[in-house]
Amino acid sequence: MSELLEAARNGETVQRLRIIDMHGHLGVYAFAIPDIGPASLVAAMDRVGIASVVVSHMQCMGSDVERGNADVCAAMRAFPGRILGYCSLWAGAGALRVGREAEKCLAAGFTGLKIHNANGFPYTDPSYNPAYALADHHRLPMLFHTWGDEREFAQIKELAMRYPNATFLLAHGGCTNEAGYAEMVRLCSNVYLDLAYSAAPAGLVERLVENVGAGRIIWGSDVYFFNQAQQIGKVMGARIPEEDKRKILSTNALNVLSRIRNGPAEKEVTT
C-alpha cells in the first residue's frame, strides 16, 4: 500500500506534502449548504490535510460577480495563504468593466481567473480579452468550466495559443470525451486537466495519467459542491506511482502558482 493511501485510510493528515486544491468555491448557491463560511472551509481542510485552496464565488456563473469577488477577497484576508482567490468575470458587463474588475482583483492579491460558460457567453467573447491579456502578462492560472464539449475545446485551444504565458486549467477533466481532453493537453503546452468530478469512475485517474502524464494534471475538489475527502481519495487510491500522486496533489499546482509574475500567491503557498 502506498504511503499516501495508508495515511488517508488511517485518517491521518499527509506529512511533508503541501496539498493544493485548485478548484473550490465559497458563498450561497441554489441548494442548502450548512455552515458555508470560510472558517468552516479551513477547518475541513485541516481535517483532510490540505494546505491551500483557490476559490471562486458561487456567483461565478451569474452577473453578480463583483459582489462575489468581494466576498472571496474578505475570505483571503481572513485566512491568508489558506484561501486564495479566482476572480470571476461577467462578459455582459463589457470589456472595459471586465478589465477593471480583473485589475482590481489582481491588485487585491487574487491568484487567477475563473470563467464559466453557463452565463451564456462563449469563452472567446471579446469582452474577456482585457482580462485574458492581463492573465497572459502576469502568467496567471485560469480555470475554465468544461464538460467534454468540442466547441469548448476549440474556443480554449484558440485562447491558449493566443495567450501562451497564461495557464489554462480545464475543470472536470475526463468527465466525458477523455480523448478530447487528452488531445487538448497534447496540442497546448499551457493546458492542464483538473480532476474535480463527482462520479469518480474507477480507473479514470489511471487513464488520464497514462494518456497525458501526471505532470499535466492538477487536483481540484469543487468544494462546496463536492466533499474534499471524497475527491482526494480517488488520487490517494489510484494505481499510479507515489511520485505521480505527489505531482497531482502538490507539485504541479505549486509550479503553476510559482509562475505568477508580481503576485503574492507564489510567496504564500510555496514551500
Coordinates of N, CA, C and O in Angstrom, one line a residue, residues 48-162:
V48 N -8.5 17.2 6.6 CA -8.1 16.3 5.5 C -6.6 16.5 5.3 O -5.9 15.5 4.8
G49 N -6.0 17.6 5.6 CA -4.6 17.9 5.4 C -4.3 18.7 4.2 O -3.3 18.4 3.5
I50 N -5.1 19.7 3.9 CA -5.0 20.5 2.7 C -4.4 21.8 3.1 O -5.0 22.5 4.0
A51 N -3.3 22.2 2.4 CA -2.7 23.5 2.8 C -3.4 24.7 2.3 O -3.6 25.7 3.1
S52 N -3.8 24.7 1.1 CA -4.4 25.9 0.5 C -5.5 25.5 -0.5 O -5.4 24.4 -1.1
V53 N -6.5 26.4 -0.7 CA -7.5 26.2 -1.7 C -7.7 27.5 -2.5 O -7.6 28.5 -1.9
V54 N -7.8 27.4 -3.8 CA -8.1 28.5 -4.7 C -9.6 28.5 -5.0 O -10.1 27.5 -5.6
V55 N -10.3 29.5 -4.6 CA -11.8 29.5 -4.7 C -12.3 30.7 -5.6 O -11.7 31.7 -5.7
S56 N -13.4 30.4 -6.2 CA -14.2 31.5 -6.8 C -15.5 31.5 -6.1 O -15.9 30.5 -5.4
H57 N -16.3 32.5 -6.2 CA -17.6 32.6 -5.6 C -18.6 31.8 -6.3 O -18.5 31.6 -7.5
M58 N -19.7 31.3 -5.6 CA -20.7 30.6 -6.3 C -21.4 31.4 -7.4 O -22.1 30.9 -8.3
Q59 N -21.2 32.8 -7.3 CA -21.8 33.7 -8.3 C -21.0 33.7 -9.6 O -21.2 34.6 -10.4
C60 N -20.0 32.8 -9.7 CA -19.2 32.9 -10.9 C -20.0 32.6 -12.2 O -19.5 32.9 -13.3
M61 N -21.2 32.0 -12.1 CA -22.0 31.7 -13.2 C -23.0 32.8 -13.5 O -23.8 32.7 -14.5
G62 N -23.1 33.9 -12.7 CA -24.1 34.9 -12.8 C -23.5 36.3 -13.0 O -22.3 36.5 -13.1
S63 N -24.4 37.3 -13.0 CA -24.0 38.6 -13.3 C -23.4 39.4 -12.1 O -22.8 40.4 -12.2
D64 N -23.7 38.8 -10.9 CA -23.3 39.5 -9.6 C -21.9 39.1 -9.2 O -21.6 38.8 -8.0
V65 N -21.0 39.1 -10.2 CA -19.6 38.6 -9.9 C -18.8 39.6 -9.0 O -18.0 39.1 -8.2
E66 N -19.1 40.9 -9.1 CA -18.3 41.8 -8.3 C -18.6 41.6 -6.8 O -17.7 41.7 -6.0
R67 N -19.8 41.4 -6.4 CA -20.1 41.1 -5.0 C -19.5 39.8 -4.6 O -18.9 39.7 -3.5
G68 N -19.5 38.8 -5.5 CA -18.9 37.5 -5.1 C -17.4 37.7 -5.0 O -16.8 37.1 -4.1
N69 N -16.7 38.4 -5.8 CA -15.3 38.6 -5.7 C -15.0 39.4 -4.4 O -13.9 39.1 -3.8
A70 N -15.8 40.3 -4.0 CA -15.6 41.0 -2.7 C -15.6 40.0 -1.6 O -14.8 40.1 -0.6
D71 N -16.6 39.0 -1.6 CA -16.7 38.0 -0.5 C -15.4 37.2 -0.5 O -14.9 36.8 0.5
V72 N -14.9 36.8 -1.7 CA -13.7 36.0 -1.8 C -12.5 36.7 -1.2 O -11.7 36.2 -0.5
C73 N -12.5 38.0 -1.6 CA -11.4 38.9 -1.1 C -11.4 38.9 0.5 O -10.3 38.8 1.1
A74 N -12.5 39.0 1.1 CA -12.6 39.1 2.5 C -12.1 37.8 3.1 O -11.5 37.7 4.2
A75 N -12.5 36.6 2.5 CA -12.0 35.3 3.0 C -10.5 35.2 2.8 O -9.8 34.6 3.7
M76 N -9.9 35.7 1.8 CA -8.5 35.7 1.6 C -7.8 36.4 2.7 O -6.7 36.0 3.2
R77 N -8.3 37.6 3.1 CA -7.7 38.4 4.1 C -7.9 37.8 5.5 O -7.0 37.9 6.3
A78 N -9.0 37.1 5.7 CA -9.2 36.4 7.0 C -8.3 35.2 7.1 O -7.9 34.9 8.3
F79 N -8.0 34.5 6.0 CA -7.2 33.3 6.1 C -6.1 33.4 5.0 O -6.1 32.6 4.0
P80 N -5.1 34.3 5.2 CA -4.1 34.5 4.2 C -3.2 33.2 4.0 O -2.8 32.5 4.9
G81 N -3.0 32.8 2.7 CA -2.2 31.7 2.4 C -3.0 30.4 2.4 O -2.7 29.4 1.7
R82 N -4.2 30.3 3.1 CA -5.0 29.2 3.2 C -6.1 29.3 2.1 O -6.4 28.3 1.4
I83 N -6.7 30.4 2.0 CA -7.7 30.7 1.0 C -7.2 31.7 0.0 O -6.8 32.8 0.3
L84 N -7.0 31.2 -1.3 CA -6.6 32.1 -2.4 C -7.8 32.3 -3.3 O -8.8 31.6 -3.2
G85 N -7.7 33.3 -4.2 CA -8.9 33.7 -4.9 C -8.8 33.6 -6.4 O -7.7 34.1 -7.0
Y86 N -9.8 33.1 -7.1 CA -10.0 33.3 -8.5 C -11.0 34.5 -8.7 O -12.0 34.5 -8.1
C87 N -10.7 35.4 -9.6 CA -11.6 36.5 -10.0 C -12.6 36.0 -11.0 O -12.2 35.5 -12.1
S88 N -13.9 36.1 -10.7 CA -14.9 35.7 -11.6 C -15.3 36.9 -12.5 O -15.3 38.1 -12.0
L89 N -15.7 36.7 -13.7 CA -15.9 37.8 -14.6 C -17.3 37.6 -15.4 O -17.6 36.4 -15.6
W90 N -17.9 38.7 -15.7 CA -19.2 38.7 -16.4 C -19.1 39.4 -17.7 O -18.9 40.6 -17.7
A91 N -19.1 38.7 -18.8 CA -18.9 39.3 -20.1 C -19.9 40.3 -20.5 O -19.6 41.3 -21.2
G92 N -21.1 40.2 -19.9 CA -22.2 41.1 -20.2 C -21.9 42.5 -19.7 O -22.5 43.5 -20.2
A93 N -20.9 42.7 -18.8 CA -20.6 44.0 -18.4 C -19.8 44.8 -19.4 O -19.6 46.0 -19.2
G94 N -19.3 44.1 -20.4 CA -18.5 44.8 -21.4 C -17.0 44.8 -21.1 O -16.6 44.6 -19.9
A95 N -16.2 45.0 -22.1 CA -14.7 44.8 -22.0 C -14.1 45.8 -21.0 O -13.2 45.4 -20.2
L96 N -14.6 47.0 -20.9 CA -14.0 48.0 -20.0 C -14.2 47.6 -18.6 O -13.2 47.6 -17.8
R97 N -15.4 47.2 -18.2 CA -15.7 46.8 -16.8 C -15.0 45.5 -16.5 O -14.6 45.3 -15.4
V98 N -15.0 44.6 -17.4 CA -14.3 43.3 -17.2 C -12.9 43.5 -16.9 O -12.3 43.0 -15.9
G99 N -12.2 44.4 -17.7 CA -10.8 44.6 -17.5 C -10.6 45.3 -16.1 O -9.6 45.0 -15.4
R100 N -11.4 46.2 -15.7 CA -11.3 46.9 -14.5 C -11.4 46.0 -13.3 O -10.7 46.0 -12.3
E101 N -12.4 45.0 -13.4 CA -12.6 44.1 -12.3 C -11.4 43.2 -12.2 O -11.0 42.8 -11.1
A102 N -10.9 42.7 -13.3 CA -9.7 41.8 -13.2 C -8.5 42.6 -12.6 O -7.8 42.0 -11.8
E103 N -8.3 43.8 -13.0 CA -7.2 44.6 -12.5 C -7.4 44.8 -11.0 O -6.4 44.7 -10.2
K104 N -8.6 45.1 -10.5 CA -8.9 45.3 -9.1 C -8.6 44.1 -8.3 O -8.0 44.1 -7.3
C105 N -9.0 42.9 -8.8 CA -8.8 41.7 -8.1 C -7.3 41.3 -8.0 O -6.8 40.9 -7.0
L106 N -6.6 41.5 -9.1 CA -5.2 41.2 -9.1 C -4.5 42.1 -8.1 O -3.6 41.7 -7.4
A107 N -4.8 43.4 -8.1 CA -4.2 44.3 -7.1 C -4.5 43.9 -5.7 O -3.7 44.2 -4.8
A108 N -5.7 43.2 -5.5 CA -6.0 42.8 -4.1 C -5.4 41.5 -3.8 O -5.6 41.0 -2.6
G109 N -4.6 40.9 -4.7 CA -3.9 39.6 -4.4 C -4.5 38.4 -4.9 O -4.1 37.3 -4.4
F110 N -5.5 38.5 -5.8 CA -6.1 37.2 -6.3 C -5.1 36.5 -7.1 O -4.1 37.0 -7.7
T111 N -5.3 35.2 -7.2 CA -4.3 34.2 -7.8 C -4.6 34.0 -9.3 O -3.6 33.7 -10.0
G112 N -5.8 34.1 -9.8 CA -6.1 33.8 -11.2 C -7.5 34.2 -11.5 O -8.2 35.0 -10.8
L113 N -8.0 33.7 -12.6 CA -9.4 33.9 -13.1 C -10.2 32.7 -13.2 O -9.7 31.6 -13.5
K114 N -11.5 32.8 -13.0 CA -12.4 31.7 -13.2 C -13.5 32.1 -14.2 O -14.2 33.1 -14.0
I115 N -13.6 31.4 -15.3 CA -14.5 31.7 -16.4 C -15.5 30.5 -16.5 O -15.1 29.4 -16.6
H116 N -16.8 30.8 -16.6 CA -17.8 29.8 -16.7 C -18.7 30.2 -17.8 O -19.2 31.3 -17.9
N117 N -19.0 29.2 -18.7 CA -19.8 29.5 -19.9 C -21.3 29.2 -19.6 O -22.1 29.4 -20.6
A118 N -21.7 28.9 -18.4 CA -23.1 28.7 -18.1 C -23.8 30.1 -18.1 O -25.0 30.2 -18.0
N119 N -23.0 31.2 -18.2 CA -23.6 32.5 -18.2 C -24.1 32.9 -19.6 O -24.6 34.0 -19.8
G120 N -23.9 32.0 -20.6 CA -24.4 32.3 -21.9 C -23.4 32.9 -22.8 O -23.7 33.1 -24.0
F121 N -22.2 33.2 -22.4 CA -21.2 33.8 -23.2 C -20.1 32.8 -23.5 O -19.6 32.1 -22.7
P122 N -19.7 32.7 -24.8 CA -18.6 31.8 -25.1 C -17.3 32.3 -24.6 O -17.1 33.5 -24.3
Y123 N -16.3 31.4 -24.4 CA -15.0 31.8 -23.8 C -14.3 32.8 -24.7 O -13.4 33.5 -24.2
T124 N -14.6 32.8 -26.0 CA -13.9 33.7 -26.9 C -14.7 35.1 -27.0 O -14.3 35.9 -27.9
D125 N -15.6 35.4 -26.2 CA -16.3 36.7 -26.2 C -15.3 37.8 -26.1 O -14.5 37.7 -25.2
P126 N -15.3 38.8 -27.0 CA -14.3 39.8 -26.9 C -14.2 40.6 -25.6 O -13.2 41.2 -25.2
S127 N -15.3 40.6 -24.8 CA -15.3 41.3 -23.6 C -14.3 40.8 -22.6 O -13.9 41.5 -21.7
Y128 N -14.0 39.5 -22.7 CA -13.0 38.9 -21.8 C -11.5 39.3 -22.2 O -10.6 39.0 -21.4
N129 N -11.3 39.8 -23.4 CA -9.9 40.0 -23.8 C -9.0 40.8 -22.9 O -7.9 40.4 -22.7
P130 N -9.5 41.9 -22.3 CA -8.6 42.6 -21.4 C -8.2 41.8 -20.2 O -7.0 41.9 -19.8
A131 N -9.1 40.9 -19.7 CA -8.7 40.0 -18.6 C -7.7 39.0 -19.0 O -6.8 38.6 -18.3
Y132 N -7.9 38.4 -20.2 CA -7.0 37.4 -20.7 C -5.6 38.0 -21.0 O -4.6 37.3 -20.7
A133 N -5.6 39.2 -21.5 CA -4.3 39.8 -21.7 C -3.6 40.1 -20.4 O -2.3 39.9 -20.3
L134 N -4.3 40.4 -19.3 CA -3.7 40.6 -18.0 C -3.2 39.3 -17.5 O -2.1 39.2 -16.9
A135 N -4.0 38.2 -17.7 CA -3.5 36.9 -17.2 C -2.3 36.4 -18.0 O -1.4 35.8 -17.4
D136 N -2.2 36.8 -19.2 CA -1.0 36.4 -20.0 C 0.2 37.2 -19.5 O 1.3 36.6 -19.4
H137 N 0.0 38.5 -19.3 CA 1.1 39.3 -18.8 C 1.7 38.8 -17.4 O 2.9 38.7 -17.2
H138 N 0.7 38.4 -16.5 CA 1.1 38.1 -15.2 C 1.3 36.5 -15.0 O 1.5 36.1 -13.9
R139 N 1.1 35.8 -16.1 CA 1.3 34.3 -16.1 C 0.3 33.7 -15.1 O 0.7 32.8 -14.3
L140 N -0.9 34.1 -15.1 CA -1.9 33.6 -14.1 C -2.5 32.3 -14.6 O -2.7 32.0 -15.8
P141 N -3.0 31.5 -13.6 CA -3.8 30.3 -14.0 C -5.2 30.8 -14.2 O -5.7 31.7 -13.5
M142 N -5.9 30.2 -15.2 CA -7.3 30.5 -15.4 C -8.1 29.1 -15.5 O -7.7 28.2 -16.2
L143 N -9.1 29.0 -14.6 CA -9.9 27.8 -14.5 C -11.2 28.0 -15.4 O -12.0 28.9 -15.1
F144 N -11.3 27.1 -16.4 CA -12.5 27.1 -17.3 C -13.4 25.9 -17.0 O -12.9 24.8 -17.0
H145 N -14.7 26.2 -16.8 CA -15.6 25.0 -16.7 C -15.6 24.3 -18.1 O -15.8 25.0 -19.1
T146 N -15.5 23.0 -18.1 CA -15.6 22.2 -19.3 C -16.4 21.0 -19.0 O -16.4 20.5 -17.9
W147 N -17.0 20.4 -20.1 CA -17.7 19.2 -19.9 C -17.6 18.3 -21.1 O -18.5 17.6 -21.5
G148 N -16.4 18.4 -21.7 CA -16.0 17.5 -22.8 C -16.6 17.9 -24.1 O -16.6 17.1 -25.1
D149 N -17.1 19.1 -24.3 CA -17.7 19.6 -25.5 C -16.7 20.1 -26.5 O -15.8 20.9 -26.1
E150 N -16.7 19.6 -27.7 CA -15.7 20.0 -28.7 C -15.7 21.5 -29.0 O -14.7 22.1 -29.3
R151 N -16.9 22.1 -28.8 CA -16.9 23.6 -29.1 C -16.2 24.3 -28.0 O -15.5 25.3 -28.2
E152 N -16.3 23.8 -26.7 CA -15.5 24.4 -25.6 C -14.0 24.2 -25.9 O -13.2 25.2 -25.8
F153 N -13.6 23.0 -26.3 CA -12.2 22.8 -26.6 C -11.7 23.7 -27.7 O -10.6 24.2 -27.6
A154 N -12.5 23.9 -28.7 CA -12.0 24.7 -29.8 C -11.8 26.2 -29.4 O -10.8 26.8 -29.7
Q155 N -12.7 26.7 -28.5 CA -12.5 28.0 -28.0 C -11.3 28.1 -27.1 O -10.5 29.1 -27.3
I156 N -11.1 27.2 -26.2 CA -10.0 27.2 -25.3 C -8.7 27.0 -26.0 O -7.6 27.7 -25.7
K157 N -8.7 26.2 -27.0 CA -7.4 26.0 -27.8 C -7.0 27.3 -28.5 O -5.8 27.7 -28.5
E158 N -8.0 28.0 -29.1 CA -7.7 29.3 -29.7 C -7.1 30.3 -28.7 O -6.1 31.0 -28.9
L159 N -7.7 30.3 -27.5 CA -7.2 31.2 -26.4 C -5.8 30.8 -25.9 O -5.0 31.7 -25.7
A160 N -5.6 29.5 -25.7 CA -4.3 29.0 -25.2 C -3.2 29.4 -26.1 O -2.1 29.6 -25.7
M161 N -3.5 29.3 -27.4 CA -2.4 29.7 -28.4 C -2.2 31.2 -28.5 O -1.1 31.7 -28.7
R162 N -3.3 32.0 -28.2 CA -3.2 33.4 -28.3 C -2.6 34.0 -27.1 O -1.9 35.0 -27.1

